[in-house]
mmCIF file with all atom_site columns, C-alpha atoms in Angstrom:
data_model
loop_
_atom_site.group_PDB
_atom_site.id
_atom_site.type_symbol
_atom_site.label_atom_id
_atom_site.label_alt_id
_atom_site.label_comp_id
_atom_site.label_asym_id
_atom_site.label_entity_id
_atom_site.label_seq_id
_atom_site.pdbx_PDB_ins_code
_atom_site.Cartn_x
_atom_site.Cartn_y
_atom_site.Cartn_z
_atom_site.occupancy
_atom_site.B_iso_or_equiv
_atom_site.pdbx_formal_charge
_atom_site.auth_seq_id
_atom_site.auth_comp_id
_atom_site.auth_asym_id
_atom_site.auth_atom_id
_atom_site.pdbx_PDB_model_num
ATOM 1   C CA . UNK A 1 1   ? 33.001  -27.324 -49.232 1.00 0.00 ? 3   UNK A CA 1
ATOM 2   C CA . UNK A 1 2   ? 32.643  -23.717 -50.265 1.00 0.00 ? 4   UNK A CA 1
ATOM 3   C CA . UNK A 1 3   ? 29.074  -24.225 -51.217 1.00 0.00 ? 5   UNK A CA 1
ATOM 4   C CA . UNK A 1 4   ? 28.489  -25.828 -47.735 1.00 0.00 ? 6   UNK A CA 1
ATOM 5   C CA . UNK A 1 5   ? 29.926  -22.633 -46.209 1.00 0.00 ? 7   UNK A CA 1
ATOM 6   C CA . UNK A 1 6   ? 27.954  -20.325 -48.257 1.00 0.00 ? 8   UNK A CA 1
ATOM 7   C CA . UNK A 1 7   ? 24.749  -22.029 -47.419 1.00 0.00 ? 9   UNK A CA 1
ATOM 8   C CA . UNK A 1 8   ? 25.544  -21.823 -43.586 1.00 0.00 ? 10  UNK A CA 1
ATOM 9   C CA . UNK A 1 9   ? 26.238  -18.167 -43.816 1.00 0.00 ? 11  UNK A CA 1
ATOM 10  C CA . UNK A 1 10  ? 22.884  -17.736 -45.759 1.00 0.00 ? 12  UNK A CA 1
ATOM 11  C CA . UNK A 1 11  ? 20.850  -19.608 -43.085 1.00 0.00 ? 13  UNK A CA 1
ATOM 12  C CA . UNK A 1 12  ? 22.727  -17.911 -40.348 1.00 0.00 ? 14  UNK A CA 1
ATOM 13  C CA . UNK A 1 13  ? 21.770  -14.380 -42.030 1.00 0.00 ? 15  UNK A CA 1
ATOM 14  C CA . UNK A 1 14  ? 18.095  -15.419 -42.361 1.00 0.00 ? 16  UNK A CA 1
ATOM 15  C CA . UNK A 1 15  ? 17.931  -16.565 -38.793 1.00 0.00 ? 17  UNK A CA 1
ATOM 16  C CA . UNK A 1 16  ? 19.350  -13.219 -37.684 1.00 0.00 ? 18  UNK A CA 1
ATOM 17  C CA . UNK A 1 17  ? 17.050  -11.257 -39.661 1.00 0.00 ? 19  UNK A CA 1
ATOM 18  C CA . UNK A 1 18  ? 14.129  -13.374 -38.504 1.00 0.00 ? 20  UNK A CA 1
ATOM 19  C CA . UNK A 1 19  ? 15.033  -12.883 -34.817 1.00 0.00 ? 21  UNK A CA 1
ATOM 20  C CA . UNK A 1 20  ? 15.345  -9.175  -35.349 1.00 0.00 ? 22  UNK A CA 1
ATOM 21  C CA . UNK A 1 21  ? 11.794  -9.080  -36.761 1.00 0.00 ? 23  UNK A CA 1
ATOM 22  C CA . UNK A 1 22  ? 10.526  -10.975 -33.669 1.00 0.00 ? 24  UNK A CA 1
ATOM 23  C CA . UNK A 1 23  ? 12.264  -8.481  -31.243 1.00 0.00 ? 25  UNK A CA 1
ATOM 24  C CA . UNK A 1 24  ? 10.949  -5.516  -33.106 1.00 0.00 ? 26  UNK A CA 1
ATOM 25  C CA . UNK A 1 25  ? 7.853   -5.011  -30.748 1.00 0.00 ? 27  UNK A CA 1
ATOM 26  C CA . UNK A 1 26  ? 7.430   -1.767  -28.862 1.00 0.00 ? 28  UNK A CA 1
ATOM 27  C CA . UNK A 1 27  ? 8.446   -1.881  -25.298 1.00 0.00 ? 29  UNK A CA 1
ATOM 28  C CA . UNK A 1 28  ? 5.521   -1.802  -22.706 1.00 0.00 ? 30  UNK A CA 1
ATOM 29  C CA . UNK A 1 29  ? 5.026   2.011   -22.290 1.00 0.00 ? 31  UNK A CA 1
ATOM 30  C CA . UNK A 1 30  ? 1.412   2.424   -20.906 1.00 0.00 ? 32  UNK A CA 1
ATOM 31  C CA . UNK A 1 31  ? 1.009   3.835   -17.436 1.00 0.00 ? 33  UNK A CA 1
ATOM 32  C CA . UNK A 1 32  ? -1.459  3.033   -14.840 1.00 0.00 ? 34  UNK A CA 1
ATOM 33  C CA . UNK A 1 33  ? -1.772  5.237   -11.803 1.00 0.00 ? 35  UNK A CA 1
ATOM 34  C CA . UNK A 1 34  ? -4.215  6.088   -9.077  1.00 0.00 ? 36  UNK A CA 1
ATOM 35  C CA . UNK A 1 35  ? -5.042  6.231   -5.330  1.00 0.00 ? 37  UNK A CA 1
ATOM 36  C CA . UNK A 1 36  ? -7.007  3.938   -2.943  1.00 0.00 ? 38  UNK A CA 1
ATOM 37  C CA . UNK A 1 37  ? -9.531  6.151   -1.089  1.00 0.00 ? 39  UNK A CA 1
ATOM 38  C CA . UNK A 1 38  ? -11.383 5.373   2.056   1.00 0.00 ? 40  UNK A CA 1
ATOM 39  C CA . UNK A 1 39  ? -15.156 5.615   2.410   1.00 0.00 ? 41  UNK A CA 1
ATOM 40  C CA . UNK A 1 40  ? -14.658 9.469   3.331   1.00 0.00 ? 42  UNK A CA 1
ATOM 41  C CA . UNK A 1 41  ? -12.734 10.099  0.143   1.00 0.00 ? 43  UNK A CA 1
ATOM 42  C CA . UNK A 1 42  ? -9.361  10.379  1.993   1.00 0.00 ? 44  UNK A CA 1
ATOM 43  C CA . UNK A 1 43  ? -6.214  8.618   0.883   1.00 0.00 ? 45  UNK A CA 1
ATOM 44  C CA . UNK A 1 44  ? -6.010  5.328   2.695   1.00 0.00 ? 46  UNK A CA 1
ATOM 45  C CA . UNK A 1 45  ? -2.866  5.466   4.859   1.00 0.00 ? 47  UNK A CA 1
ATOM 46  C CA . UNK A 1 46  ? -0.660  2.351   4.303   1.00 0.00 ? 48  UNK A CA 1
ATOM 47  C CA . UNK A 1 47  ? 2.864   0.922   4.878   1.00 0.00 ? 49  UNK A CA 1
ATOM 48  C CA . UNK A 1 48  ? 5.815   1.157   2.404   1.00 0.00 ? 50  UNK A CA 1
ATOM 49  C CA . UNK A 1 49  ? 7.287   -2.146  1.292   1.00 0.00 ? 51  UNK A CA 1
ATOM 50  C CA . UNK A 1 50  ? 6.511   -5.655  0.109   1.00 0.00 ? 52  UNK A CA 1
ATOM 51  C CA . UNK A 1 51  ? 4.160   -6.501  2.896   1.00 0.00 ? 53  UNK A CA 1
ATOM 52  C CA . UNK A 1 52  ? 1.889   -3.710  1.919   1.00 0.00 ? 54  UNK A CA 1
ATOM 53  C CA . UNK A 1 53  ? -1.539  -3.581  0.274   1.00 0.00 ? 55  UNK A CA 1
ATOM 54  C CA . UNK A 1 54  ? -1.477  -4.574  -3.275  1.00 0.00 ? 56  UNK A CA 1
ATOM 55  C CA . UNK A 1 55  ? -3.055  -3.679  -6.652  1.00 0.00 ? 57  UNK A CA 1
ATOM 56  C CA . UNK A 1 56  ? -3.722  -6.806  -8.703  1.00 0.00 ? 58  UNK A CA 1
ATOM 57  C CA . UNK A 1 57  ? -3.745  -6.649  -12.410 1.00 0.00 ? 59  UNK A CA 1
ATOM 58  C CA . UNK A 1 58  ? -4.801  -9.390  -14.776 1.00 0.00 ? 60  UNK A CA 1
ATOM 59  C CA . UNK A 1 59  ? -4.273  -8.626  -18.496 1.00 0.00 ? 61  UNK A CA 1
ATOM 60  C CA . UNK A 1 60  ? -7.350  -9.761  -20.321 1.00 0.00 ? 62  UNK A CA 1
ATOM 61  C CA . UNK A 1 61  ? -6.323  -9.060  -23.917 1.00 0.00 ? 63  UNK A CA 1
ATOM 62  C CA . UNK A 1 62  ? -4.564  -12.296 -24.758 1.00 0.00 ? 64  UNK A CA 1
ATOM 63  C CA . UNK A 1 63  ? -5.912  -14.748 -22.291 1.00 0.00 ? 65  UNK A CA 1
ATOM 64  C CA . UNK A 1 64  ? -9.142  -15.602 -20.275 1.00 0.00 ? 66  UNK A CA 1
ATOM 65  C CA . UNK A 1 65  ? -7.027  -16.997 -17.348 1.00 0.00 ? 67  UNK A CA 1
ATOM 66  C CA . UNK A 1 66  ? -3.962  -14.510 -17.048 1.00 0.00 ? 68  UNK A CA 1
ATOM 67  C CA . UNK A 1 67  ? -1.214  -14.692 -14.593 1.00 0.00 ? 69  UNK A CA 1
ATOM 68  C CA . UNK A 1 68  ? -1.777  -11.843 -12.013 1.00 0.00 ? 70  UNK A CA 1
ATOM 69  C CA . UNK A 1 69  ? 0.786   -9.381  -11.366 1.00 0.00 ? 71  UNK A CA 1
ATOM 70  C CA . UNK A 1 70  ? 0.765   -7.238  -8.065  1.00 0.00 ? 72  UNK A CA 1
ATOM 71  C CA . UNK A 1 71  ? 1.725   -3.586  -7.350  1.00 0.00 ? 73  UNK A CA 1
ATOM 72  C CA . UNK A 1 72  ? 2.653   -2.310  -4.004  1.00 0.00 ? 74  UNK A CA 1
ATOM 73  C CA . UNK A 1 73  ? 0.988   0.868   -2.950  1.00 0.00 ? 75  UNK A CA 1
ATOM 74  C CA . UNK A 1 74  ? 2.901   3.756   -1.491  1.00 0.00 ? 76  UNK A CA 1
ATOM 75  C CA . UNK A 1 75  ? 2.452   5.071   1.997   1.00 0.00 ? 77  UNK A CA 1
ATOM 76  C CA . UNK A 1 76  ? -0.050  7.733   1.183   1.00 0.00 ? 78  UNK A CA 1
ATOM 77  C CA . UNK A 1 77  ? -2.303  5.102   -0.682  1.00 0.00 ? 79  UNK A CA 1
ATOM 78  C CA . UNK A 1 78  ? -1.176  6.008   -4.221  1.00 0.00 ? 80  UNK A CA 1
ATOM 79  C CA . UNK A 1 79  ? 0.236   3.585   -6.744  1.00 0.00 ? 81  UNK A CA 1
ATOM 80  C CA . UNK A 1 80  ? 1.943   3.542   -10.320 1.00 0.00 ? 82  UNK A CA 1
ATOM 81  C CA . UNK A 1 81  ? 3.265   1.307   -12.933 1.00 0.00 ? 83  UNK A CA 1
ATOM 82  C CA . UNK A 1 82  ? 4.611   2.980   -16.152 1.00 0.00 ? 84  UNK A CA 1
ATOM 83  C CA . UNK A 1 83  ? 5.704   -0.225  -17.909 1.00 0.00 ? 85  UNK A CA 1
ATOM 84  C CA . UNK A 1 84  ? 2.597   -1.912  -18.941 1.00 0.00 ? 86  UNK A CA 1
ATOM 85  C CA . UNK A 1 85  ? 1.285   -3.149  -22.281 1.00 0.00 ? 87  UNK A CA 1
ATOM 86  C CA . UNK A 1 86  ? -1.804  -1.304  -23.606 1.00 0.00 ? 88  UNK A CA 1
ATOM 87  C CA . UNK A 1 87  ? -4.895  -3.490  -23.147 1.00 0.00 ? 89  UNK A CA 1
ATOM 88  C CA . UNK A 1 88  ? -7.821  -4.450  -21.128 1.00 0.00 ? 90  UNK A CA 1
ATOM 89  C CA . UNK A 1 89  ? -7.096  -5.408  -17.465 1.00 0.00 ? 91  UNK A CA 1
ATOM 90  C CA . UNK A 1 90  ? -9.115  -6.672  -14.523 1.00 0.00 ? 92  UNK A CA 1
ATOM 91  C CA . UNK A 1 91  ? -8.030  -4.755  -11.519 1.00 0.00 ? 93  UNK A CA 1
ATOM 92  C CA . UNK A 1 92  ? -8.648  -5.077  -7.775  1.00 0.00 ? 94  UNK A CA 1
ATOM 93  C CA . UNK A 1 93  ? -6.970  -3.728  -4.582  1.00 0.00 ? 95  UNK A CA 1
ATOM 94  C CA . UNK A 1 94  ? -6.209  -6.934  -2.243  1.00 0.00 ? 96  UNK A CA 1
ATOM 95  C CA . UNK A 1 95  ? -4.560  -7.952  1.232   1.00 0.00 ? 97  UNK A CA 1
ATOM 96  C CA . UNK A 1 96  ? -5.361  -4.639  2.977   1.00 0.00 ? 98  UNK A CA 1
ATOM 97  C CA . UNK A 1 97  ? -7.087  -3.643  6.196   1.00 0.00 ? 99  UNK A CA 1
ATOM 98  C CA . UNK A 1 98  ? -10.417 -3.131  4.532   1.00 0.00 ? 100 UNK A CA 1
ATOM 99  C CA . UNK A 1 99  ? -13.547 -5.019  3.479   1.00 0.00 ? 101 UNK A CA 1
ATOM 100 C CA . UNK A 1 100 ? -13.292 -7.160  0.370   1.00 0.00 ? 102 UNK A CA 1
ATOM 101 C CA . UNK A 1 101 ? -13.716 -5.235  -2.947  1.00 0.00 ? 103 UNK A CA 1
ATOM 102 C CA . UNK A 1 102 ? -15.135 -6.257  -6.405  1.00 0.00 ? 104 UNK A CA 1
ATOM 103 C CA . UNK A 1 103 ? -12.737 -6.372  -9.268  1.00 0.00 ? 105 UNK A CA 1
ATOM 104 C CA . UNK A 1 104 ? -13.147 -3.850  -12.148 1.00 0.00 ? 106 UNK A CA 1
ATOM 105 C CA . UNK A 1 105 ? -12.293 -4.093  -15.841 1.00 0.00 ? 107 UNK A CA 1
ATOM 106 C CA . UNK A 1 106 ? -10.491 -1.086  -17.190 1.00 0.00 ? 108 UNK A CA 1
ATOM 107 C CA . UNK A 1 107 ? -8.845  -0.257  -20.691 1.00 0.00 ? 109 UNK A CA 1
ATOM 108 C CA . UNK A 1 108 ? -5.323  0.970   -20.144 1.00 0.00 ? 110 UNK A CA 1
ATOM 109 C CA . UNK A 1 109 ? -3.953  3.004   -23.015 1.00 0.00 ? 111 UNK A CA 1
ATOM 110 C CA . UNK A 1 110 ? -1.356  5.939   -22.741 1.00 0.00 ? 112 UNK A CA 1
ATOM 111 C CA . UNK A 1 111 ? -1.649  7.209   -19.062 1.00 0.00 ? 113 UNK A CA 1
ATOM 112 C CA . UNK A 1 112 ? -4.660  5.891   -17.375 1.00 0.00 ? 114 UNK A CA 1
ATOM 113 C CA . UNK A 1 113 ? -5.729  6.960   -13.764 1.00 0.00 ? 115 UNK A CA 1
ATOM 114 C CA . UNK A 1 114 ? -7.959  4.660   -11.713 1.00 0.00 ? 116 UNK A CA 1
ATOM 115 C CA . UNK A 1 115 ? -8.895  5.247   -8.268  1.00 0.00 ? 117 UNK A CA 1
ATOM 116 C CA . UNK A 1 116 ? -10.047 2.514   -5.701  1.00 0.00 ? 118 UNK A CA 1
ATOM 117 C CA . UNK A 1 117 ? -12.684 3.275   -3.144  1.00 0.00 ? 119 UNK A CA 1
ATOM 118 C CA . UNK A 1 118 ? -12.466 0.869   -0.083  1.00 0.00 ? 120 UNK A CA 1
ATOM 119 C CA . UNK A 1 119 ? -14.205 0.780   3.523   1.00 0.00 ? 121 UNK A CA 1
ATOM 120 C CA . UNK A 1 120 ? -11.410 0.478   6.050   1.00 0.00 ? 122 UNK A CA 1
ATOM 121 C CA . UNK A 1 121 ? -12.192 -1.825  9.050   1.00 0.00 ? 123 UNK A CA 1
ATOM 122 C CA . UNK A 1 122 ? -11.174 1.167   11.540  1.00 0.00 ? 124 UNK A CA 1
ATOM 123 C CA . UNK A 1 123 ? -11.047 4.872   10.993  1.00 0.00 ? 125 UNK A CA 1
ATOM 124 C CA . UNK A 1 124 ? -8.503  6.471   13.171  1.00 0.00 ? 126 UNK A CA 1
ATOM 125 C CA . UNK A 1 125 ? -8.124  10.320  13.692  1.00 0.00 ? 127 UNK A CA 1
ATOM 126 C CA . UNK A 1 126 ? -5.886  12.388  15.692  1.00 0.00 ? 128 UNK A CA 1
ATOM 127 C CA . UNK A 1 127 ? -7.339  14.691  18.445  1.00 0.00 ? 129 UNK A CA 1
ATOM 128 C CA . UNK A 1 128 ? -5.131  17.804  18.514  1.00 0.00 ? 130 UNK A CA 1
ATOM 129 C CA . UNK A 1 129 ? -1.395  17.992  17.874  1.00 0.00 ? 131 UNK A CA 1
ATOM 130 C CA . UNK A 1 130 ? 1.279   15.647  19.744  1.00 0.00 ? 132 UNK A CA 1
ATOM 131 C CA . UNK A 1 131 ? 3.100   17.126  22.554  1.00 0.00 ? 133 UNK A CA 1
ATOM 132 C CA . UNK A 1 132 ? 6.432   16.764  24.395  1.00 0.00 ? 134 UNK A CA 1
ATOM 133 C CA . UNK A 1 133 ? 6.251   15.890  28.151  1.00 0.00 ? 135 UNK A CA 1
ATOM 134 C CA . UNK A 1 134 ? 8.597   17.610  30.536  1.00 0.00 ? 136 UNK A CA 1
ATOM 135 C CA . UNK A 1 135 ? 10.824  14.545  30.494  1.00 0.00 ? 137 UNK A CA 1
ATOM 136 C CA . UNK A 1 136 ? 10.995  14.477  26.560  1.00 0.00 ? 138 UNK A CA 1
ATOM 137 C CA . UNK A 1 137 ? 8.356   11.769  25.979  1.00 0.00 ? 139 UNK A CA 1
ATOM 138 C CA . UNK A 1 138 ? 5.899   12.181  23.046  1.00 0.00 ? 140 UNK A CA 1
ATOM 139 C CA . UNK A 1 139 ? 2.090   12.274  23.887  1.00 0.00 ? 141 UNK A CA 1
ATOM 140 C CA . UNK A 1 140 ? -0.680  11.808  21.549  1.00 0.00 ? 142 UNK A CA 1
ATOM 141 C CA . UNK A 1 141 ? -4.442  11.609  21.581  1.00 0.00 ? 143 UNK A CA 1
ATOM 142 C CA . UNK A 1 142 ? -6.737  10.011  18.994  1.00 0.00 ? 144 UNK A CA 1
ATOM 143 C CA . UNK A 1 143 ? -9.916  8.138   18.482  1.00 0.00 ? 145 UNK A CA 1
ATOM 144 C CA . UNK A 1 144 ? -11.228 5.119   16.426  1.00 0.00 ? 146 UNK A CA 1
ATOM 145 C CA . UNK A 1 145 ? -14.539 3.956   14.950  1.00 0.00 ? 147 UNK A CA 1
ATOM 146 C CA . UNK A 1 146 ? -15.047 0.586   13.449  1.00 0.00 ? 148 UNK A CA 1
ATOM 147 C CA . UNK A 1 147 ? -16.936 0.752   10.062  1.00 0.00 ? 149 UNK A CA 1
ATOM 148 C CA . UNK A 1 148 ? -19.967 -1.392  9.607   1.00 0.00 ? 150 UNK A CA 1
ATOM 149 C CA . UNK A 1 149 ? -19.443 -4.507  7.189   1.00 0.00 ? 151 UNK A CA 1
ATOM 150 C CA . UNK A 1 150 ? -21.245 -4.795  3.999   1.00 0.00 ? 152 UNK A CA 1
ATOM 151 C CA . UNK A 1 151 ? -24.400 -7.281  3.812   1.00 0.00 ? 153 UNK A CA 1
ATOM 152 C CA . UNK A 1 152 ? -23.276 -10.906 4.344   1.00 0.00 ? 154 UNK A CA 1
ATOM 153 C CA . UNK A 1 153 ? -19.700 -10.010 5.657   1.00 0.00 ? 155 UNK A CA 1
ATOM 154 C CA . UNK A 1 154 ? -18.866 -10.403 9.501   1.00 0.00 ? 156 UNK A CA 1
ATOM 155 C CA . UNK A 1 155 ? -17.510 -7.353  11.230  1.00 0.00 ? 157 UNK A CA 1
ATOM 156 C CA . UNK A 1 156 ? -14.278 -8.261  12.667  1.00 0.00 ? 158 UNK A CA 1
ATOM 157 C CA . UNK A 1 157 ? -13.260 -7.305  16.262  1.00 0.00 ? 159 UNK A CA 1
ATOM 158 C CA . UNK A 1 158 ? -10.427 -5.000  16.839  1.00 0.00 ? 160 UNK A CA 1
ATOM 159 C CA . UNK A 1 159 ? -7.411  -6.668  18.555  1.00 0.00 ? 161 UNK A CA 1
ATOM 160 C CA . UNK A 1 160 ? -4.658  -4.188  19.151  1.00 0.00 ? 162 UNK A CA 1
ATOM 161 C CA . UNK A 1 161 ? -3.232  -0.730  18.590  1.00 0.00 ? 163 UNK A CA 1
ATOM 162 C CA . UNK A 1 162 ? 0.276   0.834   18.917  1.00 0.00 ? 164 UNK A CA 1
ATOM 163 C CA . UNK A 1 163 ? 2.070   4.313   18.722  1.00 0.00 ? 165 UNK A CA 1
ATOM 164 C CA . UNK A 1 164 ? 4.711   3.832   15.978  1.00 0.00 ? 166 UNK A CA 1
ATOM 165 C CA . UNK A 1 165 ? 7.683   6.191   16.112  1.00 0.00 ? 167 UNK A CA 1
ATOM 166 C CA . UNK A 1 166 ? 10.458  6.368   13.675  1.00 0.00 ? 168 UNK A CA 1
ATOM 167 C CA . UNK A 1 167 ? 13.325  8.862   12.658  1.00 0.00 ? 169 UNK A CA 1
ATOM 168 C CA . UNK A 1 168 ? 12.343  8.231   8.993   1.00 0.00 ? 170 UNK A CA 1
ATOM 169 C CA . UNK A 1 169 ? 9.106   9.445   7.216   1.00 0.00 ? 171 UNK A CA 1
ATOM 170 C CA . UNK A 1 170 ? 8.086   5.698   6.387   1.00 0.00 ? 172 UNK A CA 1
ATOM 171 C CA . UNK A 1 171 ? 7.046   4.980   9.999   1.00 0.00 ? 173 UNK A CA 1
ATOM 172 C CA . UNK A 1 172 ? 4.665   2.018   10.315  1.00 0.00 ? 174 UNK A CA 1
ATOM 173 C CA . UNK A 1 173 ? 4.564   -1.621  11.372  1.00 0.00 ? 175 UNK A CA 1
ATOM 174 C CA . UNK A 1 174 ? 7.792   -2.312  9.323   1.00 0.00 ? 176 UNK A CA 1
ATOM 175 C CA . UNK A 1 175 ? 9.752   0.646   10.388  1.00 0.00 ? 177 UNK A CA 1
ATOM 176 C CA . UNK A 1 176 ? 9.354   1.724   14.133  1.00 0.00 ? 178 UNK A CA 1
ATOM 177 C CA . UNK A 1 177 ? 11.034  1.835   17.510  1.00 0.00 ? 179 UNK A CA 1
ATOM 178 C CA . UNK A 1 178 ? 9.880   -1.347  19.275  1.00 0.00 ? 180 UNK A CA 1
ATOM 179 C CA . UNK A 1 179 ? 10.261  0.073   22.692  1.00 0.00 ? 181 UNK A CA 1
ATOM 180 C CA . UNK A 1 180 ? 6.715   1.344   22.684  1.00 0.00 ? 182 UNK A CA 1
ATOM 181 C CA . UNK A 1 181 ? 4.250   -1.381  23.797  1.00 0.00 ? 183 UNK A CA 1
ATOM 182 C CA . UNK A 1 182 ? 1.411   -3.090  21.974  1.00 0.00 ? 184 UNK A CA 1
ATOM 183 C CA . UNK A 1 183 ? -1.846  -2.259  23.561  1.00 0.00 ? 185 UNK A CA 1
ATOM 184 C CA . UNK A 1 184 ? -4.339  -5.118  23.547  1.00 0.00 ? 186 UNK A CA 1
ATOM 185 C CA . UNK A 1 185 ? -6.976  -3.452  25.772  1.00 0.00 ? 187 UNK A CA 1
ATOM 186 C CA . UNK A 1 186 ? -9.314  -1.458  23.616  1.00 0.00 ? 188 UNK A CA 1
ATOM 187 C CA . UNK A 1 187 ? -11.290 1.650   25.125  1.00 0.00 ? 189 UNK A CA 1
ATOM 188 C CA . UNK A 1 188 ? -14.804 2.224   23.760  1.00 0.00 ? 190 UNK A CA 1
ATOM 189 C CA . UNK A 1 189 ? -15.080 3.577   20.131  1.00 0.00 ? 191 UNK A CA 1
ATOM 190 C CA . UNK A 1 190 ? -15.259 7.309   19.567  1.00 0.00 ? 192 UNK A CA 1
ATOM 191 C CA . UNK A 1 191 ? -13.604 8.242   22.910  1.00 0.00 ? 193 UNK A CA 1
ATOM 192 C CA . UNK A 1 192 ? -10.354 10.067  23.565  1.00 0.00 ? 194 UNK A CA 1
ATOM 193 C CA . UNK A 1 193 ? -7.465  7.821   23.819  1.00 0.00 ? 195 UNK A CA 1
ATOM 194 C CA . UNK A 1 194 ? -3.948  9.019   25.131  1.00 0.00 ? 196 UNK A CA 1
ATOM 195 C CA . UNK A 1 195 ? -0.644  7.292   24.420  1.00 0.00 ? 197 UNK A CA 1
ATOM 196 C CA . UNK A 1 196 ? 2.653   8.226   25.520  1.00 0.00 ? 198 UNK A CA 1
ATOM 197 C CA . UNK A 1 197 ? 6.162   6.762   24.779  1.00 0.00 ? 199 UNK A CA 1
ATOM 198 C CA . UNK A 1 198 ? 7.782   4.583   27.226  1.00 0.00 ? 200 UNK A CA 1
ATOM 199 C CA . UNK A 1 199 ? 11.005  6.308   27.020  1.00 0.00 ? 201 UNK A CA 1
ATOM 200 C CA . UNK A 1 200 ? 12.338  9.782   26.607  1.00 0.00 ? 202 UNK A CA 1
ATOM 201 C CA . UNK A 1 201 ? 13.364  11.181  23.064  1.00 0.00 ? 203 UNK A CA 1
ATOM 202 C CA . UNK A 1 202 ? 16.784  11.988  21.922  1.00 0.00 ? 204 UNK A CA 1
ATOM 203 C CA . UNK A 1 203 ? 17.615  15.749  21.842  1.00 0.00 ? 205 UNK A CA 1
ATOM 204 C CA . UNK A 1 204 ? 18.023  17.541  18.479  1.00 0.00 ? 206 UNK A CA 1
ATOM 205 C CA . UNK A 1 205 ? 16.068  14.820  16.606  1.00 0.00 ? 207 UNK A CA 1
ATOM 206 C CA . UNK A 1 206 ? 12.811  14.941  14.487  1.00 0.00 ? 208 UNK A CA 1
ATOM 207 C CA . UNK A 1 207 ? 10.400  11.987  14.905  1.00 0.00 ? 209 UNK A CA 1
ATOM 208 C CA . UNK A 1 208 ? 7.503   10.601  12.555  1.00 0.00 ? 210 UNK A CA 1
ATOM 209 C CA . UNK A 1 209 ? 4.756   9.279   14.329  1.00 0.00 ? 211 UNK A CA 1
ATOM 210 C CA . UNK A 1 210 ? 1.260   7.686   13.777  1.00 0.00 ? 212 UNK A CA 1
ATOM 211 C CA . UNK A 1 211 ? -1.242  5.211   15.398  1.00 0.00 ? 213 UNK A CA 1
ATOM 212 C CA . UNK A 1 212 ? -2.152  2.045   14.034  1.00 0.00 ? 214 UNK A CA 1
ATOM 213 C CA . UNK A 1 213 ? -4.905  -0.521  14.848  1.00 0.00 ? 215 UNK A CA 1
ATOM 214 C CA . UNK A 1 214 ? -5.580  -4.006  13.722  1.00 0.00 ? 216 UNK A CA 1
ATOM 215 C CA . UNK A 1 215 ? -8.550  -6.221  13.563  1.00 0.00 ? 217 UNK A CA 1
ATOM 216 C CA . UNK A 1 216 ? -8.975  -10.088 13.682  1.00 0.00 ? 218 UNK A CA 1
ATOM 217 C CA . UNK A 1 217 ? -8.933  -10.673 9.829   1.00 0.00 ? 219 UNK A CA 1
ATOM 218 C CA . UNK A 1 218 ? -6.654  -12.869 7.602   1.00 0.00 ? 220 UNK A CA 1
ATOM 219 C CA . UNK A 1 219 ? -3.901  -10.317 6.941   1.00 0.00 ? 221 UNK A CA 1
ATOM 220 C CA . UNK A 1 220 ? -3.659  -8.601  10.039  1.00 0.00 ? 222 UNK A CA 1
ATOM 221 C CA . UNK A 1 221 ? -2.659  -5.328  8.462   1.00 0.00 ? 223 UNK A CA 1
ATOM 222 C CA . UNK A 1 222 ? -2.935  -1.935  10.404  1.00 0.00 ? 224 UNK A CA 1
ATOM 223 C CA . UNK A 1 223 ? -5.194  0.868   9.737   1.00 0.00 ? 225 UNK A CA 1
ATOM 224 C CA . UNK A 1 224 ? -3.476  4.102   10.390  1.00 0.00 ? 226 UNK A CA 1
ATOM 225 C CA . UNK A 1 225 ? -3.747  7.964   11.179  1.00 0.00 ? 227 UNK A CA 1
ATOM 226 C CA . UNK A 1 226 ? -1.780  10.211  8.861   1.00 0.00 ? 228 UNK A CA 1
ATOM 227 C CA . UNK A 1 227 ? 1.913   10.667  9.945   1.00 0.00 ? 229 UNK A CA 1
ATOM 228 C CA . UNK A 1 228 ? 2.680   13.664  12.078  1.00 0.00 ? 230 UNK A CA 1
ATOM 229 C CA . UNK A 1 229 ? 6.262   15.093  13.011  1.00 0.00 ? 231 UNK A CA 1
ATOM 230 C CA . UNK A 1 230 ? 7.678   16.032  16.483  1.00 0.00 ? 232 UNK A CA 1
ATOM 231 C CA . UNK A 1 231 ? 11.039  17.947  16.745  1.00 0.00 ? 233 UNK A CA 1
ATOM 232 C CA . UNK A 1 232 ? 12.931  17.465  20.175  1.00 0.00 ? 234 UNK A CA 1
ATOM 233 C CA . UNK A 1 233 ? 14.967  20.539  20.536  1.00 0.00 ? 235 UNK A CA 1
#
């Protein structure tokens, strides 16, 4: 009985040593970071959250058919993941308000910066600064231009636009005051468009605003202006 107990303890110890050796791998510590840029070299404006544009990674070091992992991008178009294994990856940016892009293979080791350049469906630009009307409504002016599609790709029609207003900086389609109407009748491109909030703003409050426009594509994501602030005294 004593011999059996000694043998059991021996094998248990060997198993423990073996498991320690298996777990003795370095934790993933490589970093991938970068920014999604538009066709003018500007940061692509996006939404914060799960429904946002994604960077797709596929690690090619161990498999020719890897399981993809997706990173959500930040509101300013930047992204980062600092818990990756070093190796060769296939990268692409997906599910965004831009024409499809081609995946690229990148070697990730240490800290790797990789920017993507995309052609947005729509460019939106402010005209002047937001103003407050005498009855405390926010009024803005902007213009838009639809970018041409690459060869062999259909240029989608613009469907609607909206003035997004919020009391937090993460203003967008997933964080806004729904009191301002969705506009479905679109003026001509490259003309001055005025939008005014439906209701007066609260006193002593700072608002974050931007305009977004969608096209008739699969994902129905918005192209945006940059974010501006308006403080109501």
